[in-house]
PDB file of C-alpha atoms and ligand atoms in Angstrom:
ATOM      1  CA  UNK A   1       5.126  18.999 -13.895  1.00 69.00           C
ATOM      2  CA  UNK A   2       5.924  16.883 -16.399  1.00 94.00           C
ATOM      3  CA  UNK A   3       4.180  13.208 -15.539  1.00 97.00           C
ATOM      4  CA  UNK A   4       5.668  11.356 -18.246  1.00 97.00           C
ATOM      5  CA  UNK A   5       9.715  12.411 -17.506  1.00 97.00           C
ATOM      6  CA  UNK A   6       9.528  12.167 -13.985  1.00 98.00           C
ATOM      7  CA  UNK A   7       8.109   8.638 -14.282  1.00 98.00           C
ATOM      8  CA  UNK A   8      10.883   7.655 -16.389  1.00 97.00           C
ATOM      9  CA  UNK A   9      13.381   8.808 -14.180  1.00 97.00           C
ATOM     10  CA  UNK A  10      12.199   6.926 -11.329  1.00 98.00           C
ATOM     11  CA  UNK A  11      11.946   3.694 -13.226  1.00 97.00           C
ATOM     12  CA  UNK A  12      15.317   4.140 -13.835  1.00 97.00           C
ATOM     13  CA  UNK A  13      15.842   4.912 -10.257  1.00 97.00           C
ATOM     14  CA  UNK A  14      14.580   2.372  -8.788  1.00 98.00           C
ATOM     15  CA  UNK A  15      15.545  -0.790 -11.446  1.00 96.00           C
ATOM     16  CA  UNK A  16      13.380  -3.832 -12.162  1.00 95.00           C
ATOM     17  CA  UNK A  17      12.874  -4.802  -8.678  1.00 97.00           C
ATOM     18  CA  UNK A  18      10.965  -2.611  -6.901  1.00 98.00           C
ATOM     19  CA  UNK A  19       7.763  -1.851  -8.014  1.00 98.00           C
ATOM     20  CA  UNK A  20       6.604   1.569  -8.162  1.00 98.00           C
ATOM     21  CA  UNK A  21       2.873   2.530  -6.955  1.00 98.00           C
ATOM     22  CA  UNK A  22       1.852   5.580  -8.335  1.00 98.00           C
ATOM     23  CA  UNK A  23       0.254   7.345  -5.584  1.00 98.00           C
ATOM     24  CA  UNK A  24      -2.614   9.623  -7.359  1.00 98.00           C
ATOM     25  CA  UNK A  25      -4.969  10.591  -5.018  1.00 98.00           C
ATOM     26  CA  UNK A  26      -6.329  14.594  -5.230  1.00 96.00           C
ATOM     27  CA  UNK A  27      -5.046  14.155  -8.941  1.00 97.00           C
ATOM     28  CA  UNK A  28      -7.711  14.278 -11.289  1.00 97.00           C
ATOM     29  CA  UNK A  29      -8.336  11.323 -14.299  1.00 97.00           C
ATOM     30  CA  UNK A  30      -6.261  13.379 -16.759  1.00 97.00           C
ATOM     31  CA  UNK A  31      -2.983  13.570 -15.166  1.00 97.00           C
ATOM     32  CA  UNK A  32      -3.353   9.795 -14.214  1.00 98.00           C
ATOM     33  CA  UNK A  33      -4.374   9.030 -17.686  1.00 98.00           C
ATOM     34  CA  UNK A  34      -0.689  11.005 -18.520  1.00 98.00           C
ATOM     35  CA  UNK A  35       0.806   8.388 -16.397  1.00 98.00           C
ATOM     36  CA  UNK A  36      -1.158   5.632 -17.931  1.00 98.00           C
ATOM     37  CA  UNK A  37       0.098   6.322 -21.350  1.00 98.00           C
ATOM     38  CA  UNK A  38       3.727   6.270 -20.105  1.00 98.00           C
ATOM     39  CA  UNK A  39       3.166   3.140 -19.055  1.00 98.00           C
ATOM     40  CA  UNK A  40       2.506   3.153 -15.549  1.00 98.00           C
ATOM     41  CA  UNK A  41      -0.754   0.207 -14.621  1.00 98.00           C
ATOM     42  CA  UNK A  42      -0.579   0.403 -10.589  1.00 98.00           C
ATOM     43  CA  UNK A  43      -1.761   3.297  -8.942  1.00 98.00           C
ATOM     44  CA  UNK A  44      -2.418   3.815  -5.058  1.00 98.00           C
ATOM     45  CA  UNK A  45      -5.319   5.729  -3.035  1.00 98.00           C
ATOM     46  CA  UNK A  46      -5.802   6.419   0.220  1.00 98.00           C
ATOM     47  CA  UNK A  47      -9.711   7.457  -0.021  1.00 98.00           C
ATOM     48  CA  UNK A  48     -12.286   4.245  -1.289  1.00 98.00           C
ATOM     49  CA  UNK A  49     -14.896   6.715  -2.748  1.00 98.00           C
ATOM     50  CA  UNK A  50     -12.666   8.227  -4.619  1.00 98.00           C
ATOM     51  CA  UNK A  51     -10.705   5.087  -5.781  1.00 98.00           C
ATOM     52  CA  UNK A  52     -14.005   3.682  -6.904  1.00 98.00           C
ATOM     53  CA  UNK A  53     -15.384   6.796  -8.942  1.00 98.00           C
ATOM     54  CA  UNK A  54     -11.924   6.576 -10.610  1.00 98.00           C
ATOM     55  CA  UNK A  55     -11.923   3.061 -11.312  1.00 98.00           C
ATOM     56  CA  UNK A  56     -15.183   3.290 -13.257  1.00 98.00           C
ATOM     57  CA  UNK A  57     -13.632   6.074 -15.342  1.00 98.00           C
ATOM     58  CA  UNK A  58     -10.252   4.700 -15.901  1.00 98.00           C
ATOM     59  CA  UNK A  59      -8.811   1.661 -18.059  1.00 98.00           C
ATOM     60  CA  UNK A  60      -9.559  -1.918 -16.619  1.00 98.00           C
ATOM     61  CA  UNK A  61      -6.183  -3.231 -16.818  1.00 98.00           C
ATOM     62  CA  UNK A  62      -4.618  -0.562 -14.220  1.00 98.00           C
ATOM     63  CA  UNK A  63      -4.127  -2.338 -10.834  1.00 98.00           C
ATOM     64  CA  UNK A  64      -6.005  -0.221  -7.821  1.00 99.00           C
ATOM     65  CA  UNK A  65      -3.978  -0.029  -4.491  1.00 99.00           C
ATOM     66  CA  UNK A  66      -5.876   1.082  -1.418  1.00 98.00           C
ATOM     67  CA  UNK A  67      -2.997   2.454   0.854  1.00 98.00           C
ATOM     68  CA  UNK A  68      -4.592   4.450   3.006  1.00 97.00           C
ATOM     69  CA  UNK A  69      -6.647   3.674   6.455  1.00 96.00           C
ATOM     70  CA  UNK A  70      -9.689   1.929   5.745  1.00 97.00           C
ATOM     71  CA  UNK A  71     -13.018   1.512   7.700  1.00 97.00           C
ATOM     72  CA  UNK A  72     -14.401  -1.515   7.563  1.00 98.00           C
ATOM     73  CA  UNK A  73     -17.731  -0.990   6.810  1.00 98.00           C
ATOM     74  CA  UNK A  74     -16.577   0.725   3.632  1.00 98.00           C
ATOM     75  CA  UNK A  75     -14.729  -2.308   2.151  1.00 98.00           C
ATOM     76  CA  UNK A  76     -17.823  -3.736   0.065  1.00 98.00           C
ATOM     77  CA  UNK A  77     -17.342  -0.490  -2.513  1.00 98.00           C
ATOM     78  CA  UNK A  78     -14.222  -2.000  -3.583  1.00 98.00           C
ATOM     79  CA  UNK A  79     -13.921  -5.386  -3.132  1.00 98.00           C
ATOM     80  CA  UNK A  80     -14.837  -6.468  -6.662  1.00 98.00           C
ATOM     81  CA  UNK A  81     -11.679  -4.401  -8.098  1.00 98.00           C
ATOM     82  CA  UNK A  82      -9.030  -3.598  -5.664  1.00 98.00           C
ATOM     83  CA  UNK A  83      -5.993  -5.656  -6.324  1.00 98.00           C
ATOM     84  CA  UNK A  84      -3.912  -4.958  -3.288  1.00 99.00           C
ATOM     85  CA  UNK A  85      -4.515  -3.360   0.141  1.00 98.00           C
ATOM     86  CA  UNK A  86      -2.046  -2.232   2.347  1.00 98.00           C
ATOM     87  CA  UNK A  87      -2.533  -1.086   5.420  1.00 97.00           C
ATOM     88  CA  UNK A  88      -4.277  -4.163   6.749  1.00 98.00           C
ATOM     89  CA  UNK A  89      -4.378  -3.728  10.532  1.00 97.00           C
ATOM     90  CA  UNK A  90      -7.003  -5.869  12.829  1.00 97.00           C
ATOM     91  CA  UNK A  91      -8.605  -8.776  12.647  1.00 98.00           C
ATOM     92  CA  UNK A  92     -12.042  -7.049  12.189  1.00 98.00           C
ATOM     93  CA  UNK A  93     -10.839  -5.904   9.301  1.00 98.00           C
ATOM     94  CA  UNK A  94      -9.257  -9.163   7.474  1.00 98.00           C
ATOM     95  CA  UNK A  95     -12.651 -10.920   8.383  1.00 98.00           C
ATOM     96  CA  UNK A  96     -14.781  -8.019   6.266  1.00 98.00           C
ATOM     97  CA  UNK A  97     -12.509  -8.325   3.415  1.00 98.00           C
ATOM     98  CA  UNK A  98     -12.310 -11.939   3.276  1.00 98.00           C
ATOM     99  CA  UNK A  99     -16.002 -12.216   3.863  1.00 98.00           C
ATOM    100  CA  UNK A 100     -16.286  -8.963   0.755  1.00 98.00           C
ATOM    101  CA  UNK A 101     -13.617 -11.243  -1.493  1.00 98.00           C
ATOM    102  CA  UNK A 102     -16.098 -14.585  -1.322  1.00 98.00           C
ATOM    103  CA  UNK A 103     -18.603 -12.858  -2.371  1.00 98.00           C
ATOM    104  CA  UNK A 104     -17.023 -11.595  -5.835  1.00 98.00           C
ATOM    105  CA  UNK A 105     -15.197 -14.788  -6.496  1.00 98.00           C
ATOM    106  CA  UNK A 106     -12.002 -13.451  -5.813  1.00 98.00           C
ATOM    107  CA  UNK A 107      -8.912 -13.763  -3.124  1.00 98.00           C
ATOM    108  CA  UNK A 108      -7.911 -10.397  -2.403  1.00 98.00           C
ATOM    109  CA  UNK A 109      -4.139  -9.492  -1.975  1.00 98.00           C
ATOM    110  CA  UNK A 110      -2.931  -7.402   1.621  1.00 98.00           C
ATOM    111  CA  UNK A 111      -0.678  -6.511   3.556  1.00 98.00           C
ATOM    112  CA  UNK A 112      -0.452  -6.163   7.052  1.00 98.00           C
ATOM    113  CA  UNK A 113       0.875  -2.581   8.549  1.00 98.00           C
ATOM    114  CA  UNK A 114       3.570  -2.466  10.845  1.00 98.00           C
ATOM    115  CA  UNK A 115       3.324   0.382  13.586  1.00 97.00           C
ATOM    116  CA  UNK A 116       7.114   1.799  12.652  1.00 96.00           C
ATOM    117  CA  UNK A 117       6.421   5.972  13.737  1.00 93.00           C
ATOM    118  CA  UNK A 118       6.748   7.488  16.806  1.00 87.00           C
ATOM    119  CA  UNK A 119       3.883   9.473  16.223  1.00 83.00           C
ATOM    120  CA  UNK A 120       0.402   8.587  17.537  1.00 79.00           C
ATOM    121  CA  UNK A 121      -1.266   9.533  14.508  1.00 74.00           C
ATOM    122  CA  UNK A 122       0.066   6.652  12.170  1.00 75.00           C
ATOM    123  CA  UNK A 123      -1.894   3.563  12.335  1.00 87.00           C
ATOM    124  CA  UNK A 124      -0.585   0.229  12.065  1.00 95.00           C
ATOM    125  CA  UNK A 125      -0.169  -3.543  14.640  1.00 97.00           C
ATOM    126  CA  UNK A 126       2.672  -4.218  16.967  1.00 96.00           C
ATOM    127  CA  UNK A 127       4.538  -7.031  16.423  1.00 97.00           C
ATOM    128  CA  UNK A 128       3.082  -9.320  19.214  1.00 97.00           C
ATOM    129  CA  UNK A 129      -0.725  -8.556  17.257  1.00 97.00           C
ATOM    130  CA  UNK A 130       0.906  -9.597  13.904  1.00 98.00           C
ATOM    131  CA  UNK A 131       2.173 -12.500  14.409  1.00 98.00           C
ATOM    132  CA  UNK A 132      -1.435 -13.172  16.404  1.00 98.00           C
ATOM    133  CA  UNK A 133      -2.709 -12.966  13.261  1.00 98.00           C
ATOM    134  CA  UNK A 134      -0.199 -14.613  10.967  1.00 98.00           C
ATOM    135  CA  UNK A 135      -0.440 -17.760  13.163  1.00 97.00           C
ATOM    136  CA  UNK A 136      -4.243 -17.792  13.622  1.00 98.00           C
ATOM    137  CA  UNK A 137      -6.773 -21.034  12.946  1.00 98.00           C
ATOM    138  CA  UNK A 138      -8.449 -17.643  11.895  1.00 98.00           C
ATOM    139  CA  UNK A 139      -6.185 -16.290   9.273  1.00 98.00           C
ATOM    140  CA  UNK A 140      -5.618 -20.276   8.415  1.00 98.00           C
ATOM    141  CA  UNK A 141      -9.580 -21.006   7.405  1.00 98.00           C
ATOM    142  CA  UNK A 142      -9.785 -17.673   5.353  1.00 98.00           C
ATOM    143  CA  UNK A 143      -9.719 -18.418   1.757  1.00 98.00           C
ATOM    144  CA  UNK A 144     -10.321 -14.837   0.184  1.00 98.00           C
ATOM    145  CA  UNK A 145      -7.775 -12.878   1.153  1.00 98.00           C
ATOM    146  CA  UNK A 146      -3.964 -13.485   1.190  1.00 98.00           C
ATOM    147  CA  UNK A 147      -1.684 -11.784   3.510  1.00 98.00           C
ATOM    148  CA  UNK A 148       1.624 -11.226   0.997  1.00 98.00           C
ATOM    149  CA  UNK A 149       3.856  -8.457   3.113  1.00 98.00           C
ATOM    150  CA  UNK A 150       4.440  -6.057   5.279  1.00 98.00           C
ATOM    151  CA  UNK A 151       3.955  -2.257   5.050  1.00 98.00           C
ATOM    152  CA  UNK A 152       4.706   0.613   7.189  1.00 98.00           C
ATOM    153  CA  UNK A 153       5.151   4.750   7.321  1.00 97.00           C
ATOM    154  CA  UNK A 154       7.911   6.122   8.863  1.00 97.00           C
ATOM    155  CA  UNK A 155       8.013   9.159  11.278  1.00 95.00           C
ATOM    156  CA  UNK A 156       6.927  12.145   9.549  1.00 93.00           C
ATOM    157  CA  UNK A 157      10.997  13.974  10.281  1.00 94.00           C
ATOM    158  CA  UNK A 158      13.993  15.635   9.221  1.00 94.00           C
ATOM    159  CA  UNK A 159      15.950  12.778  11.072  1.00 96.00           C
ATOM    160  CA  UNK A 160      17.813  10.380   8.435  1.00 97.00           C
ATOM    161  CA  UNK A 161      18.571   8.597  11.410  1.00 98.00           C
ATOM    162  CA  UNK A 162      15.522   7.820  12.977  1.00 97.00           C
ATOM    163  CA  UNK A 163      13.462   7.119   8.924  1.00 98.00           C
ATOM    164  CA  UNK A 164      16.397   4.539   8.769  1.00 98.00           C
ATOM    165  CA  UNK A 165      16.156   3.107  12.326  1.00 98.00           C
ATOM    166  CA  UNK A 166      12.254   2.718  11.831  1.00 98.00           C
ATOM    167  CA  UNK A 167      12.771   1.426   8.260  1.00 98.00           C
ATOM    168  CA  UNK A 168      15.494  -0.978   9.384  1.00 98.00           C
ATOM    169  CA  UNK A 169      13.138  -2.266  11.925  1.00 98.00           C
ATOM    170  CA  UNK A 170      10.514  -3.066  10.030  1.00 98.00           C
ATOM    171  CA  UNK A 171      12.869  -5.497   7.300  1.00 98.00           C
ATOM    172  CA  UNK A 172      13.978  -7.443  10.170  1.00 98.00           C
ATOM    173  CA  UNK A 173      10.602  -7.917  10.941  1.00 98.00           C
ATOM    174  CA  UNK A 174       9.620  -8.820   7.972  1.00 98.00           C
ATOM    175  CA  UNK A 175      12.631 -11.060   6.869  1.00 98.00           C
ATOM    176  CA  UNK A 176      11.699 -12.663  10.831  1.00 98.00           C
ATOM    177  CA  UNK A 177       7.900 -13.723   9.404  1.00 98.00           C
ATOM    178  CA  UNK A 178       9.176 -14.247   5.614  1.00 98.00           C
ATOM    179  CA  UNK A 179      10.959 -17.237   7.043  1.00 97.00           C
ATOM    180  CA  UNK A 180       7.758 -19.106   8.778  1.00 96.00           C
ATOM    181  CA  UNK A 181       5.659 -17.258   6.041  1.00 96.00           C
ATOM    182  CA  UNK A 182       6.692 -17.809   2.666  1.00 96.00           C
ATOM    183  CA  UNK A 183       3.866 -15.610   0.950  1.00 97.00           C
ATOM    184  CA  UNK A 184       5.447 -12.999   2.629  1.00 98.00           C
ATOM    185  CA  UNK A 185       6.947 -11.490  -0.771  1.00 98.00           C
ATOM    186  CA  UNK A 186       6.682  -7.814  -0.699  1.00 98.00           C
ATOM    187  CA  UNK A 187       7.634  -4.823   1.512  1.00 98.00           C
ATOM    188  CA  UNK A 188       5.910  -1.526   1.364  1.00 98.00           C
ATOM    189  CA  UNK A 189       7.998   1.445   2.428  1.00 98.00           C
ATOM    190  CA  UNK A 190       9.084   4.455   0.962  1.00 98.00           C
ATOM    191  CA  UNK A 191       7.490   7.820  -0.028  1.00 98.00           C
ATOM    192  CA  UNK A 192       8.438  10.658  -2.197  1.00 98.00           C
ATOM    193  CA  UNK A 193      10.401  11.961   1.116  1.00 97.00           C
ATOM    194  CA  UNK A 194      12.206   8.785   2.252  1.00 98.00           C
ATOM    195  CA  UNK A 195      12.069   5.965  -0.462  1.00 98.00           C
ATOM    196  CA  UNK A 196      15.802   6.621  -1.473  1.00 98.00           C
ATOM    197  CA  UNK A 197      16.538   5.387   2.553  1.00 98.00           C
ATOM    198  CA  UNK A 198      13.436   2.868   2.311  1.00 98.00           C
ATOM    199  CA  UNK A 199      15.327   1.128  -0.826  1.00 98.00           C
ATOM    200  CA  UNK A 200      18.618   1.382   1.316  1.00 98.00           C
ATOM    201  CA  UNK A 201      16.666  -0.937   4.007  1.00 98.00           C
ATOM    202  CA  UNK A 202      15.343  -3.178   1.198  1.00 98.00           C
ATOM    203  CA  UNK A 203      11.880  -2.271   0.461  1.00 98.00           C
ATOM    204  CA  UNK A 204      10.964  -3.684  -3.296  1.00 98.00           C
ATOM    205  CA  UNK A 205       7.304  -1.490  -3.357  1.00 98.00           C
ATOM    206  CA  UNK A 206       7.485   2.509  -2.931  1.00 98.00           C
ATOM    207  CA  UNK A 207       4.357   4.111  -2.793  1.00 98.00           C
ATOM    208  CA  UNK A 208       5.503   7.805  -4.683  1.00 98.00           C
ATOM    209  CA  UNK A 209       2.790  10.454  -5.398  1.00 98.00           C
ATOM    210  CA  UNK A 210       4.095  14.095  -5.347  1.00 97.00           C
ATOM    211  CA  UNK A 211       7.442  13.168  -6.802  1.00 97.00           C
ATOM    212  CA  UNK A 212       5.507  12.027 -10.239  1.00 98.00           C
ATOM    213  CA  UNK A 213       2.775  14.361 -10.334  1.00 97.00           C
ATOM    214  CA  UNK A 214       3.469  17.665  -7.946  1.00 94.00           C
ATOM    215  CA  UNK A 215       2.527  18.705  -4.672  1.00 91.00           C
ATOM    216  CA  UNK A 216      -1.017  18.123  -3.492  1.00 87.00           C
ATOM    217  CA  UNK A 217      -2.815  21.588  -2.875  1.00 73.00           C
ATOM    218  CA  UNK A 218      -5.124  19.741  -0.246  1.00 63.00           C
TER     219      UNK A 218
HETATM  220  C1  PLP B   1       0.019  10.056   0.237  1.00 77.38           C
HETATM  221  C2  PLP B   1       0.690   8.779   0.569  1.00 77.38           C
HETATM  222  C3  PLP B   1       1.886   8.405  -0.059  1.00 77.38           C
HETATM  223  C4  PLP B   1       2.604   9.252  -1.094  1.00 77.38           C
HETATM  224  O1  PLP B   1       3.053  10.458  -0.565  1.00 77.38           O
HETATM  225  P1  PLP B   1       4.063  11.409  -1.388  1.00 77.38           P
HETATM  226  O2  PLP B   1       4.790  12.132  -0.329  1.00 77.38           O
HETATM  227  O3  PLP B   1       3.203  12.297  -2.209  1.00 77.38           O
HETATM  228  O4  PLP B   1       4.930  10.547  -2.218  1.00 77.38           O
HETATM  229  C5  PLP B   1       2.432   7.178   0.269  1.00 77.38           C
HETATM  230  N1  PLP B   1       1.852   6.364   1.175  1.00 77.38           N
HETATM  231  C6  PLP B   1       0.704   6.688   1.802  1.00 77.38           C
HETATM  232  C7  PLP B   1       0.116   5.739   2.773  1.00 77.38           C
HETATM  233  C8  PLP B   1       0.094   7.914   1.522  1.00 77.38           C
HETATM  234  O5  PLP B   1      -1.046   8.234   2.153  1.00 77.38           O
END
């Protein structure tokens, strides 16, 4: 695998307006320190203990994402660092972070996930729960964390058709809640798999991990 070309061909792939997160978890500190020197700074895990023990390792000025499913009691290892966390999905949650963020000083960026999949395993709100939240004297009174998109994982499938009805879906719903929500500024979708029809529905943030660095073993 070489890190450093296929980063450069994605950038070129994908432009100046989508942002590319560098998924990197399983991957050990050298191979993201490869990416690092070609110039990639944001870089996404799904696992908090192992985001943390890399972010004590690895340069300050990269920019952690925390994409995967998080448990709420487990939110205090990284709210001093991470800078964006995107799959946001309960109330319960929000209130931990924003109660984590005060604490450090800091407002932490998320992003709420959007059930999209058929499948039972993915997590993610309905759209009745999210705007719930969105509207909420809640959300309103919190002044740590910022809600600034939308994310969401398609059906894990060989069907083009159904990745780009479930992608489709979820940028109306987001261009629905940009419009009474104007921090509503990014849309996470795409994967290694499916970003080329996630950037056909108009996501601007792909989260891409084997595509840059191989496949995972584990
Ligand atoms: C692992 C993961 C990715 C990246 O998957 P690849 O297929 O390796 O690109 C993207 N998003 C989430 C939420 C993931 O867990």
């Amino acid at each position: 695998m070489n890190i450093e070309q296929n980063l450069k061909d994605l950038k070129e792939e994908l432009g100046d307006d989508v942002t590319l997160v560098a998924v990197s978890k399983t991957k050990s500190v050298d191979e993201i320190m490869e990416a690092y020197n070609a110039g990639q700074r944001i870089f996404g895990e799904n696992k908090i203990q192992e985001m943390t023990d890399k972010h004590k390792e690895l340069p300050e000025d990269i920019e952690w994402h925390m994409i995967g499913h998080v448990q709420t009691n487990k939110v205090k290892y990284m709210a001093s660092y991470v800078d964006l966390i995107h799959g946001v999905d309960r109330m319960k949650l929000l209130k931990e972070i924003n109660k984590r963020a005060k604490r450090e000083n800091r407002v932490i960026k998320c992003l709420l996930q959007l059930k999209i999949a058929k499948e039972e395993s993915k997590f993610g709100m309905d759209v009745e729960n999210m705007n719930n939240l969105l509207t909420s004297e809640e959300y309103a009174n919190m002044e740590n964390v910022k809600i600034v998109g939308l994310m969401g994982m398609a059906t894990f499938t060989e069907s083009k058709k159904q990745i780009n009805e479930e992608f489709g879906f979820l940028k109306k719903i987001y261009d629905t809640f940009a419009k009474t929500h104007p921090d509503l500024k990014i849309l996470s979708m795409g994967m290694s798999g499916d970003y080329k029809i996630a950037l056909e529905n108009g996501s601007n943030m792909v989260r891409i991990g084997s595509k840059i660095f191989g496949e995972r073993n584990y």
